[in-house]
JSON list of C-alpha atoms in Angstrom, two decimals:
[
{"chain": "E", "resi": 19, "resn": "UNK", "atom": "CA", "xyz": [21.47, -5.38, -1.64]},
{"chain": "E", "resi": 20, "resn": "UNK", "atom": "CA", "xyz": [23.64, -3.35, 0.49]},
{"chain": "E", "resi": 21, "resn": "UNK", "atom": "CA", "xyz": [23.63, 0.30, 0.10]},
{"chain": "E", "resi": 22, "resn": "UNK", "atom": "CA", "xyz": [26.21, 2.32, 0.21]},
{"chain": "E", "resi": 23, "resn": "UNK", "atom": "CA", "xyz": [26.32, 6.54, 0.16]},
{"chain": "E", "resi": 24, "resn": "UNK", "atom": "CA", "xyz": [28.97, 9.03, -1.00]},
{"chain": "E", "resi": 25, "resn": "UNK", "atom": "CA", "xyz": [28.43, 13.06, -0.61]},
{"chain": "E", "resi": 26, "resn": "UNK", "atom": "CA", "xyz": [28.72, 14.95, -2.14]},
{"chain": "E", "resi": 27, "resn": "UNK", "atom": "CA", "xyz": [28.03, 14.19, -5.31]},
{"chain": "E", "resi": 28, "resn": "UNK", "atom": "CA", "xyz": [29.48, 16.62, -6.96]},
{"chain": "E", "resi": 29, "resn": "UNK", "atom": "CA", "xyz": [31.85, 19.43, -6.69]},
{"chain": "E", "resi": 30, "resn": "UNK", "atom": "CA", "xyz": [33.90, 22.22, -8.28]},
{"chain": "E", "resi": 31, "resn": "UNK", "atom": "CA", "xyz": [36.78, 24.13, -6.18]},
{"chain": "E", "resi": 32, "resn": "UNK", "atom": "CA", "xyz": [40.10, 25.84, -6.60]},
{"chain": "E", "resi": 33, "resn": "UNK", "atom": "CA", "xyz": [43.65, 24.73, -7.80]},
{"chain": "E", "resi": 34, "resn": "UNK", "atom": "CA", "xyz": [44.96, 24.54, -4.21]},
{"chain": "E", "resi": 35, "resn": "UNK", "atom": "CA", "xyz": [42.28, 23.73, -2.05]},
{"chain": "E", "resi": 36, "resn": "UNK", "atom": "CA", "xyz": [41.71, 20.38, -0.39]},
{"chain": "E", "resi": 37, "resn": "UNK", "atom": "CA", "xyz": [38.81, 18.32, -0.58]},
{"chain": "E", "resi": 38, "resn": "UNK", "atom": "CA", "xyz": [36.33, 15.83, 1.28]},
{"chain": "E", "resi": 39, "resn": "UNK", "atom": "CA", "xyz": [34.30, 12.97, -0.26]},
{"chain": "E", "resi": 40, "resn": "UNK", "atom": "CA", "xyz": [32.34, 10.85, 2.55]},
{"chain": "E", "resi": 41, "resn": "UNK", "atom": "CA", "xyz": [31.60, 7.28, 1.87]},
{"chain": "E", "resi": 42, "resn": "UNK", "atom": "CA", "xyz": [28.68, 5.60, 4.01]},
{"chain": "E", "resi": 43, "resn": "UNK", "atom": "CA", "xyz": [27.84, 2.01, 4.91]},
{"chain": "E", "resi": 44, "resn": "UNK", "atom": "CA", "xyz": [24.50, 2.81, 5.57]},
{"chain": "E", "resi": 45, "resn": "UNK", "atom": "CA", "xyz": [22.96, -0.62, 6.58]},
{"chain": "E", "resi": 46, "resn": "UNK", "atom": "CA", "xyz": [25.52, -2.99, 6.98]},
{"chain": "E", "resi": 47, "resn": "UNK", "atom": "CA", "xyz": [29.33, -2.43, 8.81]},
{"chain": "E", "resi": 48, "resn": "UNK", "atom": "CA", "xyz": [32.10, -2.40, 6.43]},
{"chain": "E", "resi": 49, "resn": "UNK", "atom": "CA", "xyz": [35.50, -3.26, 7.67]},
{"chain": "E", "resi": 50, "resn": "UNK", "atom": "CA", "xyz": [36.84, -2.37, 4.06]},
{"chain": "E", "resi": 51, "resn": "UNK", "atom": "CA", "xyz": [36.56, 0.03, 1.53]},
{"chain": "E", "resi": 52, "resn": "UNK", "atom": "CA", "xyz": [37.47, 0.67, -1.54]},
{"chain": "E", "resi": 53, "resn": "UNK", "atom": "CA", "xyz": [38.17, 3.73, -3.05]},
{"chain": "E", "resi": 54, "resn": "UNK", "atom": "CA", "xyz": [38.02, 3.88, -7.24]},
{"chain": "E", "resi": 55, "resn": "UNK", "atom": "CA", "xyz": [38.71, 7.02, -10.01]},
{"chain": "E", "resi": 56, "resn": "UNK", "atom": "CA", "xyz": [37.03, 6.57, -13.11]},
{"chain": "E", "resi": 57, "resn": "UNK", "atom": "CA", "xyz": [37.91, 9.22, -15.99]},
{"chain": "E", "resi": 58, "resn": "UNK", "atom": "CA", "xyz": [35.51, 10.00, -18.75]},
{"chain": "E", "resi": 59, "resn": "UNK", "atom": "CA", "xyz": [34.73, 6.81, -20.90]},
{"chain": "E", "resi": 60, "resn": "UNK", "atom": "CA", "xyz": [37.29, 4.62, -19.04]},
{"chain": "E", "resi": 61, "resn": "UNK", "atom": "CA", "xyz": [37.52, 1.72, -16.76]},
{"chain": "E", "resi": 62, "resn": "UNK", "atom": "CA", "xyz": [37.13, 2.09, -12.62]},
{"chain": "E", "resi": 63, "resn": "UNK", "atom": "CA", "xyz": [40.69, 2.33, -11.38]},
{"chain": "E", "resi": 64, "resn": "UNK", "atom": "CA", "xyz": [41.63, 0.89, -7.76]},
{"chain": "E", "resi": 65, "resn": "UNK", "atom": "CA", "xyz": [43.49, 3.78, -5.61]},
{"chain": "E", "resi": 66, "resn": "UNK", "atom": "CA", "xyz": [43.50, 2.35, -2.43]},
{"chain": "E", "resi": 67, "resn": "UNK", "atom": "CA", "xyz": [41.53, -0.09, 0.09]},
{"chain": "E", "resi": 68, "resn": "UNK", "atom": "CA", "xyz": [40.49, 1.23, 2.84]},
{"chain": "E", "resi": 69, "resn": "UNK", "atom": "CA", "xyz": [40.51, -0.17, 6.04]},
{"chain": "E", "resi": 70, "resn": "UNK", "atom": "CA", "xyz": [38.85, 0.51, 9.63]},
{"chain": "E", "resi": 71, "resn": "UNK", "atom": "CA", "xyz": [41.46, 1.50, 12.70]},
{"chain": "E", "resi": 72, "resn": "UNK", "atom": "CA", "xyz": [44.01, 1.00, 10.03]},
{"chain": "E", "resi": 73, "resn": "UNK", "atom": "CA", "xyz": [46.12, 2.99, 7.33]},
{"chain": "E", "resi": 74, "resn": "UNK", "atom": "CA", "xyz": [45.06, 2.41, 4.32]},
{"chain": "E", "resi": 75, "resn": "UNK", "atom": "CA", "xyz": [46.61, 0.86, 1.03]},
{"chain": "E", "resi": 76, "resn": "UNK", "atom": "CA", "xyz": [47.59, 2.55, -1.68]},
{"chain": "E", "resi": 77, "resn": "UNK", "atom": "CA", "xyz": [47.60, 0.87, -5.37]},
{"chain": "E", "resi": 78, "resn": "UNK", "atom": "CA", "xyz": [51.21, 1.41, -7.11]},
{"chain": "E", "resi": 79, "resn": "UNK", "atom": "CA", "xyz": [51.20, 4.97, -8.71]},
{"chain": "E", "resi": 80, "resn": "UNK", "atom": "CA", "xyz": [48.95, 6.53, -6.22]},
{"chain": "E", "resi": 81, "resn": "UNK", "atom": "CA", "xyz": [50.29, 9.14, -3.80]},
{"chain": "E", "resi": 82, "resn": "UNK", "atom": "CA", "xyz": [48.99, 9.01, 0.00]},
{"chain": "E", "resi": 83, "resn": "UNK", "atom": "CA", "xyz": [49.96, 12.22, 0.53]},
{"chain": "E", "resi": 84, "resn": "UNK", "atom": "CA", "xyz": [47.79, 13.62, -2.09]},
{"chain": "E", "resi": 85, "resn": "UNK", "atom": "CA", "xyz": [44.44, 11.50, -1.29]},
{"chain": "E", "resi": 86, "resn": "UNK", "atom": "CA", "xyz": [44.06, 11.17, 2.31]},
{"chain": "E", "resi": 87, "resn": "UNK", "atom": "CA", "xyz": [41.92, 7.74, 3.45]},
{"chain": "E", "resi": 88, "resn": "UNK", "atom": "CA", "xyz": [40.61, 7.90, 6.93]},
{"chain": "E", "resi": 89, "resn": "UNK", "atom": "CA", "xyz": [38.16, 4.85, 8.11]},
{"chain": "E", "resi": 90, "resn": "UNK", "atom": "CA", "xyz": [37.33, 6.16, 11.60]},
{"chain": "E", "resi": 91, "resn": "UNK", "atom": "CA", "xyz": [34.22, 3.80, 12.19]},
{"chain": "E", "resi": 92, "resn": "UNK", "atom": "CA", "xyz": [32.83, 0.40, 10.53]},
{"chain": "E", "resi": 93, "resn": "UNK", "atom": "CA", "xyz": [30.16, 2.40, 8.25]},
{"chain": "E", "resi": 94, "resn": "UNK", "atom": "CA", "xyz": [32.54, 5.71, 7.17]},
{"chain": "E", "resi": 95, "resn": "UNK", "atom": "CA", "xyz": [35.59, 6.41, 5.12]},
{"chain": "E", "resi": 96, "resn": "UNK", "atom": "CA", "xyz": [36.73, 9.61, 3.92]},
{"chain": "E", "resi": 97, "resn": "UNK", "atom": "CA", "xyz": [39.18, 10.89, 1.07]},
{"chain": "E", "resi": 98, "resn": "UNK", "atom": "CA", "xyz": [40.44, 13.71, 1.19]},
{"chain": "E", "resi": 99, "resn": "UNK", "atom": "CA", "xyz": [42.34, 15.41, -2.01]},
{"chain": "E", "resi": 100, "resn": "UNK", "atom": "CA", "xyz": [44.59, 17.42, -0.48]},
{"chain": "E", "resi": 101, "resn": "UNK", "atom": "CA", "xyz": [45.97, 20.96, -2.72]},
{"chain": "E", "resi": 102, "resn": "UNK", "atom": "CA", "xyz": [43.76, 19.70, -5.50]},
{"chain": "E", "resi": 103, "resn": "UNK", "atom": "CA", "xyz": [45.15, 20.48, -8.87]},
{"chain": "E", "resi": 104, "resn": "UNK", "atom": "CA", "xyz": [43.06, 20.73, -12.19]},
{"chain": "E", "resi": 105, "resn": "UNK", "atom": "CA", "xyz": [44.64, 17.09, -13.53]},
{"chain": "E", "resi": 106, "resn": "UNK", "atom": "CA", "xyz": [42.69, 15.69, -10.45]},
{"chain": "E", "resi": 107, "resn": "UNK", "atom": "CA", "xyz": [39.44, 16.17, -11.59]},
{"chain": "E", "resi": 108, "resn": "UNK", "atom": "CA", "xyz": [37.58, 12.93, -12.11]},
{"chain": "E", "resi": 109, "resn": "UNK", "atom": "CA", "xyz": [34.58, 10.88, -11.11]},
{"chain": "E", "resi": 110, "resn": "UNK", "atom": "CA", "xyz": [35.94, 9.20, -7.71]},
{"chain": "E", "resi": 111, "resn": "UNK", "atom": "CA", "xyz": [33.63, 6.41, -6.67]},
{"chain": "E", "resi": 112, "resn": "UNK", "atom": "CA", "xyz": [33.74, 4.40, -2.71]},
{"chain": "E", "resi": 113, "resn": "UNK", "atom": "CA", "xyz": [32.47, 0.95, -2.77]},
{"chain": "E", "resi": 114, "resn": "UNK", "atom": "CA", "xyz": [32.66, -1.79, 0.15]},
{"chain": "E", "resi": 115, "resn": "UNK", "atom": "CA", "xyz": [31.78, -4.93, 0.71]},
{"chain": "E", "resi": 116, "resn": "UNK", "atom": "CA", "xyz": [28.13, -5.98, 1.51]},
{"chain": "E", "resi": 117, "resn": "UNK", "atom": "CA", "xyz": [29.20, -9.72, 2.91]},
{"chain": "E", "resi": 118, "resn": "UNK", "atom": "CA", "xyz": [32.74, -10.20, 4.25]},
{"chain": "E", "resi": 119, "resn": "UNK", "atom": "CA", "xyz": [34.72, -12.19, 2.23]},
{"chain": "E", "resi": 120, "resn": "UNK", "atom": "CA", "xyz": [32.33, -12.31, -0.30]},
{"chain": "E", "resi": 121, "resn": "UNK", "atom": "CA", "xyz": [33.94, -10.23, -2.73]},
{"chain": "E", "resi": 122, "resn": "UNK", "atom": "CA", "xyz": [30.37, -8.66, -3.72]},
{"chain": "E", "resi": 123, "resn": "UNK", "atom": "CA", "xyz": [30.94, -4.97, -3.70]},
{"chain": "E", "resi": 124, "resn": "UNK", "atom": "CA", "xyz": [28.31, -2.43, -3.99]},
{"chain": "E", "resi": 125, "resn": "UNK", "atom": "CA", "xyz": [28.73, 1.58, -5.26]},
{"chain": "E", "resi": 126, "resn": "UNK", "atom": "CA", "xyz": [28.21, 4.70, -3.92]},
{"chain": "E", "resi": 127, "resn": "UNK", "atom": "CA", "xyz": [26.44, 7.18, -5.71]},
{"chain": "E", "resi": 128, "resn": "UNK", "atom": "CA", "xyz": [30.12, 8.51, -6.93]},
{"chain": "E", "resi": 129, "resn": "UNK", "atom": "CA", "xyz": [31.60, 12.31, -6.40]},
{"chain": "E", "resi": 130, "resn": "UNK", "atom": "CA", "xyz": [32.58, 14.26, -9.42]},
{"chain": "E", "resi": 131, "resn": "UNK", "atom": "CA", "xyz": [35.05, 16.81, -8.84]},
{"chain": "E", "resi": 132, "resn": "UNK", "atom": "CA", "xyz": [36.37, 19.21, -10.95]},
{"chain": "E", "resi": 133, "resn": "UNK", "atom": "CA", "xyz": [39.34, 21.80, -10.04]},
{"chain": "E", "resi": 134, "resn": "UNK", "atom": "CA", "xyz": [39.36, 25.19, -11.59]},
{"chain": "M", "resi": 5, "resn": "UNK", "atom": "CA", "xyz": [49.04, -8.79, -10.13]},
{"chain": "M", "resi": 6, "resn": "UNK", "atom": "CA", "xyz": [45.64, -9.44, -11.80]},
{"chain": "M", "resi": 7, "resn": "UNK", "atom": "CA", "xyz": [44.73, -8.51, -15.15]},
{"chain": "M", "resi": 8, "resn": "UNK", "atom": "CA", "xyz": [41.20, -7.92, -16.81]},
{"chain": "M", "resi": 9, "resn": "UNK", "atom": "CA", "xyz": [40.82, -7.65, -20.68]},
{"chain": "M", "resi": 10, "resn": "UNK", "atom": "CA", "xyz": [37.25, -7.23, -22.31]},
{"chain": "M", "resi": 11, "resn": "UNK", "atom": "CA", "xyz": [35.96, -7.33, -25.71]},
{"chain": "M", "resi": 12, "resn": "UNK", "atom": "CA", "xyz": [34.95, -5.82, -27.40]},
{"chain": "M", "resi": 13, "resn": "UNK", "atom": "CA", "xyz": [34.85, -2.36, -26.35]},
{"chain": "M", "resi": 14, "resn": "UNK", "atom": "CA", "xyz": [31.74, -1.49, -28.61]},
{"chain": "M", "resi": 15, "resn": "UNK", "atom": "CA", "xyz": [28.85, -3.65, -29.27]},
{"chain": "M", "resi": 16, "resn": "UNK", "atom": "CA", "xyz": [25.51, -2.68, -31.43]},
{"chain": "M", "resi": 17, "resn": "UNK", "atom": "CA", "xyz": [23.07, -4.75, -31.41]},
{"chain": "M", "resi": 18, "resn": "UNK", "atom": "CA", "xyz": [19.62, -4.34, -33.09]},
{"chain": "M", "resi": 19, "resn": "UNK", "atom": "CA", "xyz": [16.58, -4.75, -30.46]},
{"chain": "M", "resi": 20, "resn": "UNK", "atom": "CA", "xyz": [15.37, -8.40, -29.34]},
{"chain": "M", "resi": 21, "resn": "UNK", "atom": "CA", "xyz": [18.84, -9.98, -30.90]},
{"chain": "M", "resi": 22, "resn": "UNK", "atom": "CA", "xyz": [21.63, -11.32, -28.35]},
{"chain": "M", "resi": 23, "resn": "UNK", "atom": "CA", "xyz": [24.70, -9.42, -26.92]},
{"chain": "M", "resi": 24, "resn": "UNK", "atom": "CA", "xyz": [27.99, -11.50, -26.03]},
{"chain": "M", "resi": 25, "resn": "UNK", "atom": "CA", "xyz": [30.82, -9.41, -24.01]},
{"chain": "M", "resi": 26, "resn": "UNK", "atom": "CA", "xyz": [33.85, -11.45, -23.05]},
{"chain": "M", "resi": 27, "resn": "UNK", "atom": "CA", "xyz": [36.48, -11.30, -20.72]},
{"chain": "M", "resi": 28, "resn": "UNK", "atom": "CA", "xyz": [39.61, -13.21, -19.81]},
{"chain": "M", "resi": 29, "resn": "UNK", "atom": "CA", "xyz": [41.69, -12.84, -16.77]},
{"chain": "M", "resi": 30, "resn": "UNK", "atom": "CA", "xyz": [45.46, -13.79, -15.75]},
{"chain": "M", "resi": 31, "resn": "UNK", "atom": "CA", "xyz": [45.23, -15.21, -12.33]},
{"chain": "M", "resi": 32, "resn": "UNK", "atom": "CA", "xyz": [44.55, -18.65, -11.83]},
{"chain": "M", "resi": 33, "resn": "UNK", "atom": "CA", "xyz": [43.21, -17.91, -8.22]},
{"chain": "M", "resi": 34, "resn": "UNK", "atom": "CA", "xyz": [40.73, -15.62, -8.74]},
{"chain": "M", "resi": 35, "resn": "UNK", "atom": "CA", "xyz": [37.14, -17.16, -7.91]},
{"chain": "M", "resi": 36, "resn": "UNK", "atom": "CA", "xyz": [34.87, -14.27, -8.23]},
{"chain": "M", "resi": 37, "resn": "UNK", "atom": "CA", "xyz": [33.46, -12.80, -11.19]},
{"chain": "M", "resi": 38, "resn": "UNK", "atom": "CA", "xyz": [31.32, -10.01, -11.36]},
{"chain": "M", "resi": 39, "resn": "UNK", "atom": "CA", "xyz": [29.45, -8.14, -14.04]},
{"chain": "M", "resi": 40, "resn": "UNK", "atom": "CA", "xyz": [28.55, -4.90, -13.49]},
{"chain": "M", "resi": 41, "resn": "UNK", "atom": "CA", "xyz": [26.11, -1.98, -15.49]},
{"chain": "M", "resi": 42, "resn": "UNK", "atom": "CA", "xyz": [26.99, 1.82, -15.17]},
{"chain": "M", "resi": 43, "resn": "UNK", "atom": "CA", "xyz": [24.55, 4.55, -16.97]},
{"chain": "M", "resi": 44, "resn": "UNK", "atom": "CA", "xyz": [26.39, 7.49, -18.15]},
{"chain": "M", "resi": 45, "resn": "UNK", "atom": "CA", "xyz": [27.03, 9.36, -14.80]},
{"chain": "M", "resi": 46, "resn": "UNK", "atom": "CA", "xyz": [26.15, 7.06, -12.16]},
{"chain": "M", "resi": 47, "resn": "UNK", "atom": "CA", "xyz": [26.94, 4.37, -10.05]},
{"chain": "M", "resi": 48, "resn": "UNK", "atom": "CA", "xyz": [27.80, 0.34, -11.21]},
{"chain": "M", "resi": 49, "resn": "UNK", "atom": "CA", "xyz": [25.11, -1.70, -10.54]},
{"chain": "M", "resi": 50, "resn": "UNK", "atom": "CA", "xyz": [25.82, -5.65, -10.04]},
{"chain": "M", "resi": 51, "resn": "UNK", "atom": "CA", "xyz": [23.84, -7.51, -12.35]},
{"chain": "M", "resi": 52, "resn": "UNK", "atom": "CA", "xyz": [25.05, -10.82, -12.31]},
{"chain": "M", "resi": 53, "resn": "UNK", "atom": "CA", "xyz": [28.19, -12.52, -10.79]},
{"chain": "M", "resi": 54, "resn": "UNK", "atom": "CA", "xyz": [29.77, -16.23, -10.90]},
{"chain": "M", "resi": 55, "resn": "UNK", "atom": "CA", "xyz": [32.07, -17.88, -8.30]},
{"chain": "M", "resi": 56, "resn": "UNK", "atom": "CA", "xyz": [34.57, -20.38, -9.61]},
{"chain": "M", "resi": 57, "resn": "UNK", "atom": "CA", "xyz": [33.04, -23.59, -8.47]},
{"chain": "M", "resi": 58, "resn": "UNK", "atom": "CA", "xyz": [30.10, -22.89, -11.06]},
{"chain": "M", "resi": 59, "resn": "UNK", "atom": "CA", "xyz": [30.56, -23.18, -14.80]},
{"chain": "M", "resi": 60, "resn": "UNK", "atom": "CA", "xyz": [26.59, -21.26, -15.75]},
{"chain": "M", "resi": 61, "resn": "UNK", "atom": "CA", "xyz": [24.30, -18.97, -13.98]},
{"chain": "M", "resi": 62, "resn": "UNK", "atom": "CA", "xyz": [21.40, -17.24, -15.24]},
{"chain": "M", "resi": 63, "resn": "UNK", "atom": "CA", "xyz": [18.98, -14.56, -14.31]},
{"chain": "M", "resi": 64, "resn": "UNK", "atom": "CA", "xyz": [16.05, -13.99, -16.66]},
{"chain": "M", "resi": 65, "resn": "UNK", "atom": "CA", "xyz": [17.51, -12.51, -19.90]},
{"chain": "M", "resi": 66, "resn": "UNK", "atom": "CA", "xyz": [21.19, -12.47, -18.31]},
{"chain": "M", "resi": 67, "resn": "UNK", "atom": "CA", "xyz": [23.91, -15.26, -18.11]},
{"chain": "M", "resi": 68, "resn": "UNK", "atom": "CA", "xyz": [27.61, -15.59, -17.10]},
{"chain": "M", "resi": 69, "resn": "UNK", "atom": "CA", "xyz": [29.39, -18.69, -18.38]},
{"chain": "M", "resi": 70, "resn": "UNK", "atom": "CA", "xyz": [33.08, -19.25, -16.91]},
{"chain": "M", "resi": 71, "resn": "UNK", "atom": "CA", "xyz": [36.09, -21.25, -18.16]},
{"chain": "M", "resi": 72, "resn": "UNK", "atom": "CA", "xyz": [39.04, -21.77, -15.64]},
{"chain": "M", "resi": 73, "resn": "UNK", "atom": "CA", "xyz": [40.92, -23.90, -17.33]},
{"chain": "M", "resi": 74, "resn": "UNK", "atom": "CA", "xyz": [40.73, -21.20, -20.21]},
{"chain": "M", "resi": 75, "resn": "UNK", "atom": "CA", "xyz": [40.56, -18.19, -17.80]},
{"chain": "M", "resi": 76, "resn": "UNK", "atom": "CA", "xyz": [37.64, -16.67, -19.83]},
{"chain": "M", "resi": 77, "resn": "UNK", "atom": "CA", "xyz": [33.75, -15.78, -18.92]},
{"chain": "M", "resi": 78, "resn": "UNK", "atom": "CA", "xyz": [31.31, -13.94, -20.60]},
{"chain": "M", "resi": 79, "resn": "UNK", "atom": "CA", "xyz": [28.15, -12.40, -20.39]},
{"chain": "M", "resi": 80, "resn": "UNK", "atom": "CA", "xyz": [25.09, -12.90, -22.53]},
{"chain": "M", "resi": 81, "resn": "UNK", "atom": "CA", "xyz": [22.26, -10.58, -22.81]},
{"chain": "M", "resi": 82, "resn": "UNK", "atom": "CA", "xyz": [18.82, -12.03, -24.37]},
{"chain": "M", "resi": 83, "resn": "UNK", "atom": "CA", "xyz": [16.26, -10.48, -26.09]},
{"chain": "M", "resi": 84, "resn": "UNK", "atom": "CA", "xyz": [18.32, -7.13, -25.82]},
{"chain": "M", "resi": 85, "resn": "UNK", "atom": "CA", "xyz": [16.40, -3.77, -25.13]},
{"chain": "M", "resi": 86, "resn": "UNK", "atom": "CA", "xyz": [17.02, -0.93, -25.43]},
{"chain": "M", "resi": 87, "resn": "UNK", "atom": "CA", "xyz": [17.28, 0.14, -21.70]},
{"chain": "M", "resi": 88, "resn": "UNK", "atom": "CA", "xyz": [20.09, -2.11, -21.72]},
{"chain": "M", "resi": 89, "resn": "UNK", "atom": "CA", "xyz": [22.09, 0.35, -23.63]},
{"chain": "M", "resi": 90, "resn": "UNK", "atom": "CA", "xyz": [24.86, 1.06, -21.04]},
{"chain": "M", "resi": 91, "resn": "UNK", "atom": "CA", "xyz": [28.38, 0.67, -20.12]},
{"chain": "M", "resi": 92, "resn": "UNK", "atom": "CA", "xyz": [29.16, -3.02, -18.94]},
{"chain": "M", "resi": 93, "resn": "UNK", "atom": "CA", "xyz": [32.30, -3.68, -17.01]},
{"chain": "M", "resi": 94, "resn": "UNK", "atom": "CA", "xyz": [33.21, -7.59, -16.02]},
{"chain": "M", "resi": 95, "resn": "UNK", "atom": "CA", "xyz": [35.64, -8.25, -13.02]},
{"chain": "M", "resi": 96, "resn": "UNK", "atom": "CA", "xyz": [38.14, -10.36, -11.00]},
{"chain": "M", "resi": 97, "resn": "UNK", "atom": "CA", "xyz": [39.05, -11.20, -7.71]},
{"chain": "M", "resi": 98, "resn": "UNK", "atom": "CA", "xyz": [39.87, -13.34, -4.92]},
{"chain": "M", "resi": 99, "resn": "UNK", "atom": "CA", "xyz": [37.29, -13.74, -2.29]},
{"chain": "M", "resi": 100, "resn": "UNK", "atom": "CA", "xyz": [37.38, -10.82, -0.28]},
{"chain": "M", "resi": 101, "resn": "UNK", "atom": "CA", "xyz": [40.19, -8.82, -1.79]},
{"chain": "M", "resi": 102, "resn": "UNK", "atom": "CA", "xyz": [40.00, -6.01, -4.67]},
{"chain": "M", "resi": 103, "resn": "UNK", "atom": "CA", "xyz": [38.17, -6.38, -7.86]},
{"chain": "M", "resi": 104, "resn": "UNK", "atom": "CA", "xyz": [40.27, -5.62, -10.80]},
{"chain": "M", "resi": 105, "resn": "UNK", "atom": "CA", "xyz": [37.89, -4.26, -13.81]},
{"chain": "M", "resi": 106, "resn": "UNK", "atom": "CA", "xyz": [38.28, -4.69, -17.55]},
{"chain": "M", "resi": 107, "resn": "UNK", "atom": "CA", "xyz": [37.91, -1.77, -19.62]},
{"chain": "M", "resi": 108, "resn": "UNK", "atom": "CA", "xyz": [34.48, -1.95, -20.25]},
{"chain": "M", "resi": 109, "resn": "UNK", "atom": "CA", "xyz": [32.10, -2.74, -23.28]},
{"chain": "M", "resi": 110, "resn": "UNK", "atom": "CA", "xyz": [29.56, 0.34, -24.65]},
{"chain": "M", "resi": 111, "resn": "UNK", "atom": "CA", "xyz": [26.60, -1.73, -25.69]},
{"chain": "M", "resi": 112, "resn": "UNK", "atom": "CA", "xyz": [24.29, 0.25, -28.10]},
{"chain": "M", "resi": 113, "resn": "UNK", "atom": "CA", "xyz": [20.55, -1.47, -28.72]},
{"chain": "M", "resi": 114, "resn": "UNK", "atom": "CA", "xyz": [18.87, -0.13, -31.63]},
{"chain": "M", "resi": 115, "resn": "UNK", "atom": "CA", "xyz": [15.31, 0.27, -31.75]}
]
């Protein structure tokens, strides 16, 4: 299958400080990405989709301010949680498609973050 | 929008028997259904998906049954082992757009 990489994996900073989680294509382009927060013991929730040489969409709750989506090229997106805030920490998980259309979406490794 | 329920949310199972997790969804025009397997602090794996036009699909010890008229599927586990023990999520979507997960199932196998 397609594989897809996030980095870092994991990482602790302060209340106030911004953060960036890379998410890779690494053999295959992905127009689309999709950006997921899981919290301990719960479901994979949908925060935005990401898309390439566009702005990306946000799922109803989420605020675009405070997580940042850039998809500069076909095989990177990056979030960014901007003036992170302990109630942010949480496993935050990229995926993308491996076939267009397909609907078949495969993980990255996932970033855990945790604010102090 | 789309909505994913799953039960049940726990499932034991004693080694070799057969694990059922089940899943209905709201929107009629969803035609992808996906199952996938996370281990405690890592990635979902696929394991097995459907696509509407198909009522059964099997690989090895795993099959996905879907309903439309019902809006239900489910996934069936064979022969369970205990290396199966993870957290199993099932999923919706239309071709190409965003997968809506259900809550998840904790499967236990006891050896």
């Amino acid at each position: 299958g397609a594989v897809v990489s996030q980095h870092p994996s994991w990482v602790i900073c302060k209340s106030g400080t911004s953060v960036k989680i890379e998410c890779r294509s690494l053999d295959f382009q992905a127009t689309t990405m999709f950006w997921y927060r899981q919290f301990p013991k719960q479901s994979l929730m949908l925060m935005a989709t990401s898309n390439e040489g566009s702005k990306a969409t946000y799922e109803q709750g989420v605020e675009k301010d405070k997580f940042l989506i850039n998809h500069a090229s076909l095989t990177l997106s990056t979030l960014t949680v901007t003036s992170a805030h302990p109630e942010d920490s949480s496993f935050y998980i990229c995926s993308a498609e491996g076939r267009q259309g397909t609907g078949e979406l495969f993980f990255g490794e996932g970033s855990r973050l945790t604010v102090l | 929008g789309e909505n994913v329920e799953q039960h049940p949310s726990t499932l034991s199972v004693q080694e070799g028997d057969s694990a059922v997790i089940k899943c209905t969804y709201s929107d009629s025009a969803s035609n992808y259904f996906p199952w996938y397997k996370q281990e405690l602090g890592k990635r979902p794996q696929l394991i097995i998906d459907i696509r509407s036009n198909v009522g059964e699909k099997k690989d090895q010890r795993i099959a996905v049954t879907l309903n439309k008229t019902a809006k239900h599927f489910s996934l069936h586990i064979t022969e369970t082992q205990p290396e199966d023990s993870a957290v199993y999520f099932c999923a919706a979507s239309i071709y190409g757009n965003k997968l809506v997960f259900g809550a998840g199932t904790i499967l236990r196998v006891k050896s």
